[in-house]
XYZ file of C-alpha atoms in Angstrom:
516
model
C -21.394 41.152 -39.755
C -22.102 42.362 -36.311
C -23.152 38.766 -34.980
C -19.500 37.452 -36.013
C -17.724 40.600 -35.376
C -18.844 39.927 -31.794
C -18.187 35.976 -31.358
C -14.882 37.482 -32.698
C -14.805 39.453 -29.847
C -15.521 36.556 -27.409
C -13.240 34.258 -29.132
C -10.319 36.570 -28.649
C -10.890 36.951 -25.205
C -11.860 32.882 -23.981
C -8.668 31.937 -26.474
C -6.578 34.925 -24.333
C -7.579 33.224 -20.922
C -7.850 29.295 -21.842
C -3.704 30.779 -23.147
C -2.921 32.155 -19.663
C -4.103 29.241 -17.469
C -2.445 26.546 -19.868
C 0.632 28.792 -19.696
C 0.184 28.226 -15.839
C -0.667 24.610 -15.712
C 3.138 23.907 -17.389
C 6.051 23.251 -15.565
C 8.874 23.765 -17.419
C 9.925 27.719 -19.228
C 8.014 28.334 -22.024
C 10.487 28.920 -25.048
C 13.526 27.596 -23.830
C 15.279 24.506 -25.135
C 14.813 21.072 -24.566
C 17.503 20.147 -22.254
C 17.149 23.728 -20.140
C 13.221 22.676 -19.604
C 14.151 18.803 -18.317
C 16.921 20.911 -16.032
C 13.929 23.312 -14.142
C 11.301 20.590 -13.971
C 10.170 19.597 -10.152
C 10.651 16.034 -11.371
C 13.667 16.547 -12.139
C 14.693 17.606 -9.175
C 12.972 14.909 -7.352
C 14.797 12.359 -9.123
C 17.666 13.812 -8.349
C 16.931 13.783 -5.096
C 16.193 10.396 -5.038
C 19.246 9.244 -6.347
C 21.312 11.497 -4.168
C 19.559 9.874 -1.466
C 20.214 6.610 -3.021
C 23.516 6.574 -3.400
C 24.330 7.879 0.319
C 21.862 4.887 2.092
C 23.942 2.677 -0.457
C 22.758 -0.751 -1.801
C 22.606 -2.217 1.465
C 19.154 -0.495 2.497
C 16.237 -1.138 1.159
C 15.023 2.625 1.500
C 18.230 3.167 -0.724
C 17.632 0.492 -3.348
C 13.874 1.908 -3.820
C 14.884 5.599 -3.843
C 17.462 4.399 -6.679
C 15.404 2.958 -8.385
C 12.546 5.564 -8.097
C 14.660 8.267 -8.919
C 15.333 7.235 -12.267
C 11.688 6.354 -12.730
C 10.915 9.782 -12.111
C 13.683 10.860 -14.463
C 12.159 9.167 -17.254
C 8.712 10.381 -16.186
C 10.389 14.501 -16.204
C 11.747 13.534 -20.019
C 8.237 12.403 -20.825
C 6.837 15.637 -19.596
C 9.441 17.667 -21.077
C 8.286 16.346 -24.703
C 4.434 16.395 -23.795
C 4.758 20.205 -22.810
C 7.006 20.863 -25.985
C 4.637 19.681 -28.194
C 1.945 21.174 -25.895
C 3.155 24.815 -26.886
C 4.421 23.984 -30.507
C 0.998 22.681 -31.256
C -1.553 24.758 -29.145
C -0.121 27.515 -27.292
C 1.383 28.944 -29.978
C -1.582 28.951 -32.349
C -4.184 29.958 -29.269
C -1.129 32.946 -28.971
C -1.712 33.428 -32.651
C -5.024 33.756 -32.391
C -6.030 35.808 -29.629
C -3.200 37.891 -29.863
C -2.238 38.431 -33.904
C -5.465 36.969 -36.041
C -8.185 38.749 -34.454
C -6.609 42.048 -33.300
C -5.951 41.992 -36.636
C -9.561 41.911 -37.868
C -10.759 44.152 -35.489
C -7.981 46.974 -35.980
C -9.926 47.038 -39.530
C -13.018 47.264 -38.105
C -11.206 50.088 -36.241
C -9.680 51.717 -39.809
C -13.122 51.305 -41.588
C -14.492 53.896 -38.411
C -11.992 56.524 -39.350
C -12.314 55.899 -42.973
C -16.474 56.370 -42.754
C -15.757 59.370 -40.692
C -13.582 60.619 -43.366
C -15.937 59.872 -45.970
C -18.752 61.526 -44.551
C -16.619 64.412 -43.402
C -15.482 64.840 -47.315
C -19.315 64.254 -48.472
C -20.668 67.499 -46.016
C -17.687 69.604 -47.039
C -18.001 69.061 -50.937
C -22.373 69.768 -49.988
C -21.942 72.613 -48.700
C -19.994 73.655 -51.526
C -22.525 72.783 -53.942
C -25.169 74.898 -51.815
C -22.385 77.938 -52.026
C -22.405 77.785 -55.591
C -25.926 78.560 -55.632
C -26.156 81.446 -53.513
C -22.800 82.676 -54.684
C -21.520 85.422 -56.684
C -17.894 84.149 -57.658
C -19.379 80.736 -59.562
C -16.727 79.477 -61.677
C -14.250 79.275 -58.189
C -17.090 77.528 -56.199
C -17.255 75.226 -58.770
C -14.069 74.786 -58.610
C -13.547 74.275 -55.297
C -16.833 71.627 -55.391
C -15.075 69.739 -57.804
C -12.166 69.194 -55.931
C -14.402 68.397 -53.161
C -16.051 65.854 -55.179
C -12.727 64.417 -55.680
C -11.791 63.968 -52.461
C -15.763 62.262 -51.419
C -14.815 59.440 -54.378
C -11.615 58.932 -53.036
C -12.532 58.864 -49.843
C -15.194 56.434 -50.681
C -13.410 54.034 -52.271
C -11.020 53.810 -49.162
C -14.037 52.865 -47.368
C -15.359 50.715 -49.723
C -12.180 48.674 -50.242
C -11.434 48.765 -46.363
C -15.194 47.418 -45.770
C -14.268 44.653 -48.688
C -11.296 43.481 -46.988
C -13.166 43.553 -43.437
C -16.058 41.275 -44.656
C -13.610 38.640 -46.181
C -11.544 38.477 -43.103
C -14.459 38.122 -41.271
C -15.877 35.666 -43.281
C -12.831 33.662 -43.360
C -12.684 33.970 -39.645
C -16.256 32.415 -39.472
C -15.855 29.709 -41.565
C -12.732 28.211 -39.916
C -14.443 27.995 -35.899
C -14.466 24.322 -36.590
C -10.280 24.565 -37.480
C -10.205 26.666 -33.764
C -12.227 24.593 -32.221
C -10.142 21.507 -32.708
C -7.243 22.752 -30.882
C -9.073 21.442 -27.505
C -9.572 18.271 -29.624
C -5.825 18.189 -29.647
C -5.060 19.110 -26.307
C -6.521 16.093 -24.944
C -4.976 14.016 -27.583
C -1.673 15.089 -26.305
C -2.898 14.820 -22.691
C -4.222 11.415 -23.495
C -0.961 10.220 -25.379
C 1.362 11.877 -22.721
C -0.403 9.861 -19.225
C -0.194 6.589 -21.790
C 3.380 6.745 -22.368
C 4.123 7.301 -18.203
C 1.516 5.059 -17.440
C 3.653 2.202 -20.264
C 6.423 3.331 -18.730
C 4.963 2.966 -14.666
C 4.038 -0.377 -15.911
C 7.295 -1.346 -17.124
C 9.142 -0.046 -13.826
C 6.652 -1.627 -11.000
C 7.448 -5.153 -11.132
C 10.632 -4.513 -11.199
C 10.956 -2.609 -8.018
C 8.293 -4.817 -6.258
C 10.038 -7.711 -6.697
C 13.104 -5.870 -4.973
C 10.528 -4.779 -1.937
C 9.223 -8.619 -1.966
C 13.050 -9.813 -1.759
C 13.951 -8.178 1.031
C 13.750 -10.646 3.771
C 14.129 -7.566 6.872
C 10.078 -6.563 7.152
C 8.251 -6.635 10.115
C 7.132 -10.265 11.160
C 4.091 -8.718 13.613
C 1.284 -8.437 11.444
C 2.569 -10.260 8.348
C 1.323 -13.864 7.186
C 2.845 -16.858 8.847
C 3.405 -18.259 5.416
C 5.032 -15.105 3.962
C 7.230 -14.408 7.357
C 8.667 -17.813 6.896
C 9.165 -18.107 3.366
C 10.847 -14.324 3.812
C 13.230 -15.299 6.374
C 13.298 -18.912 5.292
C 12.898 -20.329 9.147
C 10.661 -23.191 10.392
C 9.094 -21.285 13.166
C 8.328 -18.058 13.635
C 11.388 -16.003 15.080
C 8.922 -14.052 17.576
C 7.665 -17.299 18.797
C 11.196 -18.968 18.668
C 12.965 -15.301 20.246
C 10.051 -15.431 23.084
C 9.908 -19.143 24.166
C 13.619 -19.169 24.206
C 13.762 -16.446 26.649
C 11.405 -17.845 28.696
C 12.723 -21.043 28.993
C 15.538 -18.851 30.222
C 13.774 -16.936 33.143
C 10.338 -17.377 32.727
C 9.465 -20.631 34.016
C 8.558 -19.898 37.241
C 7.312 -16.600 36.725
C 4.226 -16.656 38.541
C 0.847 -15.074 36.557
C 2.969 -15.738 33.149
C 0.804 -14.907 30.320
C -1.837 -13.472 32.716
C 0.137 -10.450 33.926
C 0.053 -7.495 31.748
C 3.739 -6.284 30.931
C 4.321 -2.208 30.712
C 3.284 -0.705 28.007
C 6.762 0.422 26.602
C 8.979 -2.298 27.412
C 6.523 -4.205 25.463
C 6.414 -1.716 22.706
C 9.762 -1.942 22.797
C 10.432 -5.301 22.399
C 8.206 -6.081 19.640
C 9.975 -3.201 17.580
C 12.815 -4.903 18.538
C 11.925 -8.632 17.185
C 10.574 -6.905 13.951
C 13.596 -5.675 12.429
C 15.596 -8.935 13.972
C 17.737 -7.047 16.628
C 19.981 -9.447 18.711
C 19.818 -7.058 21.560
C 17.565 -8.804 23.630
C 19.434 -9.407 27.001
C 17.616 -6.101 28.542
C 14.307 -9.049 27.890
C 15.466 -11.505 30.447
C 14.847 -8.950 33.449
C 11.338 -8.734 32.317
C 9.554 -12.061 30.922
C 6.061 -10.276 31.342
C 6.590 -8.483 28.582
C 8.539 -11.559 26.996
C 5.269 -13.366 27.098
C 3.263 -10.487 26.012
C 5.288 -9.637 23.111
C 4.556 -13.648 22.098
C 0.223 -12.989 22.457
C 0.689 -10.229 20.523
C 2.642 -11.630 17.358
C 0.286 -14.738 17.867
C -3.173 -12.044 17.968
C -1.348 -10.013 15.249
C -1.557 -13.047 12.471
C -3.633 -12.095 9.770
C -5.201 -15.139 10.186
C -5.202 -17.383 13.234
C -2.371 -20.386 14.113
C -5.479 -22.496 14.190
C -6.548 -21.237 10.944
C -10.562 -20.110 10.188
C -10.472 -22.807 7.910
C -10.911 -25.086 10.770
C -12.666 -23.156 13.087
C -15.573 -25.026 12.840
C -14.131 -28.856 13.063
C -12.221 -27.571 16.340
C -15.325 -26.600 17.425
C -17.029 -29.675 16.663
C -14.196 -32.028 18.053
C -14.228 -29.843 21.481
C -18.270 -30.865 21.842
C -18.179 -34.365 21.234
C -19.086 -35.658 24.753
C -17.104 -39.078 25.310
C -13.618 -37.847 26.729
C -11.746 -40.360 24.924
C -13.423 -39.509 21.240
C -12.955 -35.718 21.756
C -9.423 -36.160 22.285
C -9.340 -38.631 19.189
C -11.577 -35.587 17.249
C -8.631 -32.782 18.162
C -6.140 -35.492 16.883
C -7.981 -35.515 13.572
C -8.447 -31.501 13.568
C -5.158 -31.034 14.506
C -3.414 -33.054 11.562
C -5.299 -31.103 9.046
C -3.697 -27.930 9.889
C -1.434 -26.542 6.968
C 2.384 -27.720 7.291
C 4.118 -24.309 8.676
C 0.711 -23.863 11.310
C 1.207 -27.107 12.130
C 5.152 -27.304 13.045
C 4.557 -23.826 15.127
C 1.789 -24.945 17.071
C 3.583 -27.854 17.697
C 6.478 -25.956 18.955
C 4.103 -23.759 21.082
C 2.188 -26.567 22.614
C 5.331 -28.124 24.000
C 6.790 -24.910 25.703
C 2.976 -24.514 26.983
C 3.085 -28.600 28.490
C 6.666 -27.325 29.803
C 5.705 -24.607 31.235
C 2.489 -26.135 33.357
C 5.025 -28.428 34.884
C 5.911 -25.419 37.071
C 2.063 -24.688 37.841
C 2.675 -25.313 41.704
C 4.939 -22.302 41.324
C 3.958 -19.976 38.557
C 0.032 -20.898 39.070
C -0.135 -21.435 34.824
C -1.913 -24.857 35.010
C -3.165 -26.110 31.504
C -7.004 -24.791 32.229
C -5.246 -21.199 33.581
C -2.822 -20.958 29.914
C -5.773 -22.303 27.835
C -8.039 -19.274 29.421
C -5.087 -16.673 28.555
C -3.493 -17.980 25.791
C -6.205 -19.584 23.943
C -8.241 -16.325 22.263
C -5.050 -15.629 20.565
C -4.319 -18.911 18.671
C -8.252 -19.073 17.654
C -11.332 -16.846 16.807
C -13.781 -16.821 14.611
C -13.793 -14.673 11.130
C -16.065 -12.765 12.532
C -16.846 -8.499 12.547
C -16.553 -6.604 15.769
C -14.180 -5.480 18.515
C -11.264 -7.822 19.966
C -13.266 -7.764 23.011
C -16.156 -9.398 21.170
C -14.265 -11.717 19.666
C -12.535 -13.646 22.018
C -15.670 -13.305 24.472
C -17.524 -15.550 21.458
C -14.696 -17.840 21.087
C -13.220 -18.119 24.475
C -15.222 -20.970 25.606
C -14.669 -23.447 22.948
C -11.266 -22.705 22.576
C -10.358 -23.674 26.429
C -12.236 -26.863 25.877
C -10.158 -27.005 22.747
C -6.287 -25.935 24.119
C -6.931 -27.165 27.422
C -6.389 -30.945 26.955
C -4.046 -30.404 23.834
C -1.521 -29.246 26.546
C -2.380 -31.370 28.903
C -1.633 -34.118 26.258
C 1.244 -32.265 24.535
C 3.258 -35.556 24.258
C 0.453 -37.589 22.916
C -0.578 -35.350 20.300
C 3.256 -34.541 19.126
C 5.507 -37.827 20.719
C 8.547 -36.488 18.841
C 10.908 -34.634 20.851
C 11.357 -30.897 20.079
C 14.816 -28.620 19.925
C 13.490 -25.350 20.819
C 16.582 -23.973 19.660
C 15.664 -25.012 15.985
C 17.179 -21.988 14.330
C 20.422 -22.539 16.128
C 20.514 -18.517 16.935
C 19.939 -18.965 20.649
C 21.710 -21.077 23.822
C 20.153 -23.447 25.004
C 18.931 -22.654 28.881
C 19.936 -24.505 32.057
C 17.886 -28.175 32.444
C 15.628 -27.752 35.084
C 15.883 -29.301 38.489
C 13.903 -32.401 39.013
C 10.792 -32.148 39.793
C 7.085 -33.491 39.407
C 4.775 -33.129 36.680
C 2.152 -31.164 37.427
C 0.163 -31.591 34.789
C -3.781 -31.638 35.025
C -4.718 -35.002 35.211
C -7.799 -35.871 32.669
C -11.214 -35.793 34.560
C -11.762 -39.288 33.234
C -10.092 -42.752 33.526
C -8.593 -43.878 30.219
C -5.938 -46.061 31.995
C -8.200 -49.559 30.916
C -9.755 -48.292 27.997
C -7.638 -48.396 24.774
C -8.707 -45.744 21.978
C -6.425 -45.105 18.788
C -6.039 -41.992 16.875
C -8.062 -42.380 13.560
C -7.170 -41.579 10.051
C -9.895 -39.478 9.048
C -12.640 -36.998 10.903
C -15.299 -38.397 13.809
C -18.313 -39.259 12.044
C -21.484 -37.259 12.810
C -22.662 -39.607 15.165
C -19.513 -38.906 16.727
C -17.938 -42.772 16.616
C -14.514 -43.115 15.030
C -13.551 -45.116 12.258
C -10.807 -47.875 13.211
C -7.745 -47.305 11.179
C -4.208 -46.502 13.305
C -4.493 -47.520 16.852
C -2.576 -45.998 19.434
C -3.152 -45.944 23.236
C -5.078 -42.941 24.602
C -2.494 -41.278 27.239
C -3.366 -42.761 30.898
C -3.584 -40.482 33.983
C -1.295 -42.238 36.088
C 1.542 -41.701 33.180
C 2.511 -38.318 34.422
C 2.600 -38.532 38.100
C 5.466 -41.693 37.994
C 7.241 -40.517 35.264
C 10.139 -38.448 35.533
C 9.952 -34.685 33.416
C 12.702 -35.383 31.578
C 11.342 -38.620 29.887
C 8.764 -35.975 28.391
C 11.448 -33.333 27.776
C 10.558 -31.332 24.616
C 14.591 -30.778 24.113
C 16.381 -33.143 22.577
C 18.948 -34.758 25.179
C 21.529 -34.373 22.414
C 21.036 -30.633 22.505
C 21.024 -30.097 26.118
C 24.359 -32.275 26.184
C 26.331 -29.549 24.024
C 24.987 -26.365 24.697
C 25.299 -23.838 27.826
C 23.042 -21.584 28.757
C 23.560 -18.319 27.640
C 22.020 -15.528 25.641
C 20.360 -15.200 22.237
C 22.996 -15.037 19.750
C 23.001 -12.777 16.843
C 20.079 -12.999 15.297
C 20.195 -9.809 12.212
C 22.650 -10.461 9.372
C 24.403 -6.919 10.022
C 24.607 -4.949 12.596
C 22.908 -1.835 10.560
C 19.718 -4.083 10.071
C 18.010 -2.188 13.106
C 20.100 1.134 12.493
């Protein structure tokens, strides 16, 4: 009786404290009504919030839409936690309550009565002994014996207090024993409701997530530096990248005779600057113009940005492979072959690139960017390996191969892509002033194809590095460039030129908030 009487003891007090903290780990009011709880919970709030905030961005911001969206999520989440908690108290608290606080005070204010009742007893038992003992030594016998008899009275009755006090102690006890394992199952039941509760938000999570991420993945304004070229174009559902497009454009503007283009480090802000500006598709560009340092090194960066390269690591190798066969004539044939493979959209914007580059090395005798000097610059960002380690690292490891490798692609820029290309392809921009007339200065090609006829292949340079004799096509002949006026190897379409004036970009963002 002692042994349970204290694990009673122990129970009341662990049941009193496990009541306290669970009390604490609620966030609603204990014993108020459903819809008063939902009202004071911090989700609650937060939804509302969220919608508040929702409904002033309005539908056409994307921060809006998801707050809108959220916020009712977490309204639904607040009405799960309301009925989680509810049932919580109905089913735990209340009986842990019961326990610590009614059940086994309870027992033990017994254990407290049978105390006073033994006390009793055995203060009725000494009186009614003594009187016995009086009687012996006394004179006036028949009132002692009186008086012991009434004593004797009260001892029974006092006795059978105790007695049915002690009775009623031991079966509480008892009973308190025997149902631990009932007690014990309220923690089973606690994470029961726990576990049922985080199912029912996690359903309900599940149920909301596509939903909003579909909204996030339909919104075509997201940053285009750092993002897939794939997923930038599909998003905006353009051709060529609007950096790349945005950039070249400019530069075509005032660029072209920039000397140290590409090799010049722009400031640090404009720059900044800029490339915030091109991300959430501002048509505020003229402050640009002024500065085409920072034109060109807005383009590097969106180009060194790309998850993956505009070369792709896919090919890495094969570009590496066509750049080191030794007979001039079959390397260019090999970055004919390499260059086909590339994926459509890589393709069409290194196309695009590649003829701004050959346009721009016409100017070398002025801006110094001669195909070997925008290959040495340039090149690290359109191709690296997949490689660990710093940017530094990087294109120190790659930046051989890929000069060999850009180098006679621009030189060749017409060969490798005849078809003429309207730089304004999105139709956003004006078109820039033709240039004066002037002489290609292209790099010639250190060797003399002029007599020698090679034809780009169908399929990849053997390993012994001979090509297989499918399409044939003239090799480009050094003497082409230097009789040939720029303009016959114009990468704008004469039709284009013929209809546009030069000008600035024109809008480019839908609405005029897109950049608010």
């Amino acid at each position: 009786m002692l042994q349970i009487e204290r694990r009673m003891e122990l129970v009341r007090v662990v049941s009193h404290n496990t009541h306290k903290r669970m009390v604490a780990c609620l966030q609603g009011q204990i014993g108020t009504d459903a819809e008063k709880r939902h009202k004071k919970l911090p989700l609650t709030a937060l939804s509302q919030a969220m919608q508040d905030g929702g409904n002033q961005l309005g539908e056409e911001s994307l921060i809006g839409k998801m707050m809108e969206m959220c916020g009712d999520a977490e309204n639904r989440l607040a009405s799960e936690l309301m009925q989680h908690e509810m049932n919580i108290e109905k089913e735990i608290l209340d009986t842990l309550n019961q326990l610590a606080e009614v059940d086994i005070p309870n027992i033990l204010k017994q254990r407290r009565q049978l105390a006073k009742l033994v006390l009793d007893y055995d203060s009725a038992r000494a009186r009614w002994l003594q009187a016995t003992k009086s009687i012996i030594s006394g004179t006036n016998t028949q009132a002692l014996t009186a008086k012991a008899d009434s004593l004797k009275e009260e001892v029974d009755e006092a006795m059978n207090k105790m007695e049915l006090c002690k009775d009623q102690l031991s079966a509480d006890m008892y009973n308190f024993f025997s149902k631990e394992a009932d007690y014990a199952r309220y923690y089973v039941m606690l994470l029961a409701a726990q576990a049922d509760y985080h199912r029912k938000s996690f359903t309900l999570l599940e149920s909301v997530l596509p939903t909003i991420q579909a909204q996030q993945d339909s919104w075509t304004e997201k940053p285009a530096f750092g993002t897939a070229l794939d997923e930038h174009l599909k998003r905006s559902g353009r051709e060529i990248a609007l950096p790349i497009e945005a950039c070249i454009m400019m530069l075509l503007e005032t660029g072209m005779k920039e000397e140290g283009l590409f090799r010049i480090a722009a400031g640090a802000s404009k720059l900044k600057k800029l490339k915030a500006a091109l991300d959430c598709s501002t048509s505020q560009l003229e402050e640009f113009y002024s500065d085409p340092h920072a034109v060109a090194g807005a383009l590097k960066s969106y180009l060194r940005e790309l998850p993956e390269p505009l070369m792709t690591y896919q090919l890495y190798d094969e570009w590496t492979q066509a750049s080191n066969v030794p007979d001039p004539d079959k390397r260019l044939q090999a970055l004919w072959v390499t260059c086909n493979q590339l994926p459509k959209n890589n393709k069409a914007n290194f196309r695009y690139l590649i003829k701004f580059l050959a346009k721009l090395a016409q100017e070398s005798d002025v801006n110094k960017m001669t195909p070997s000097n925008i290959a040495i610059v340039l090149g690290p960002n359109l191709l690296w390996a997949k490689t660990e380690g710093s940017l530094a690292e990087m294109a120190a490891a790659t930046s051989v191969h890929v000069v060999t490798i850009i180098e006679p692609i621009i030189q060749h820029a017409d060969w490798f892509f005849p078809e003429d290309v309207d730089f304004n392809v999105s139709g956003m921009f004006s078109m820039p002033a033709p240039l004066p007339n002037n002489v290609n200065h292209l790099t010639p090609p250190d060797y003399d194809s002029g007599t020698i006829e090679r034809k780009r292949p169908g399929s990849m340079v053997g390993p012994d590095g001979e090509l297989p004799r499918r399409e044939r096509r003239p090799l480009p002949s050094q003497h082409s460039h230097s009789t040939e006026h720029p303009s016959a190897h114009s990468s704008v379409s004469r039709q284009s030129q013929s209809h546009r004036s030069p000008g600035v970009p024109v809008r480019i963002a839908s609405s005029p908030e897109a950049c608010a």
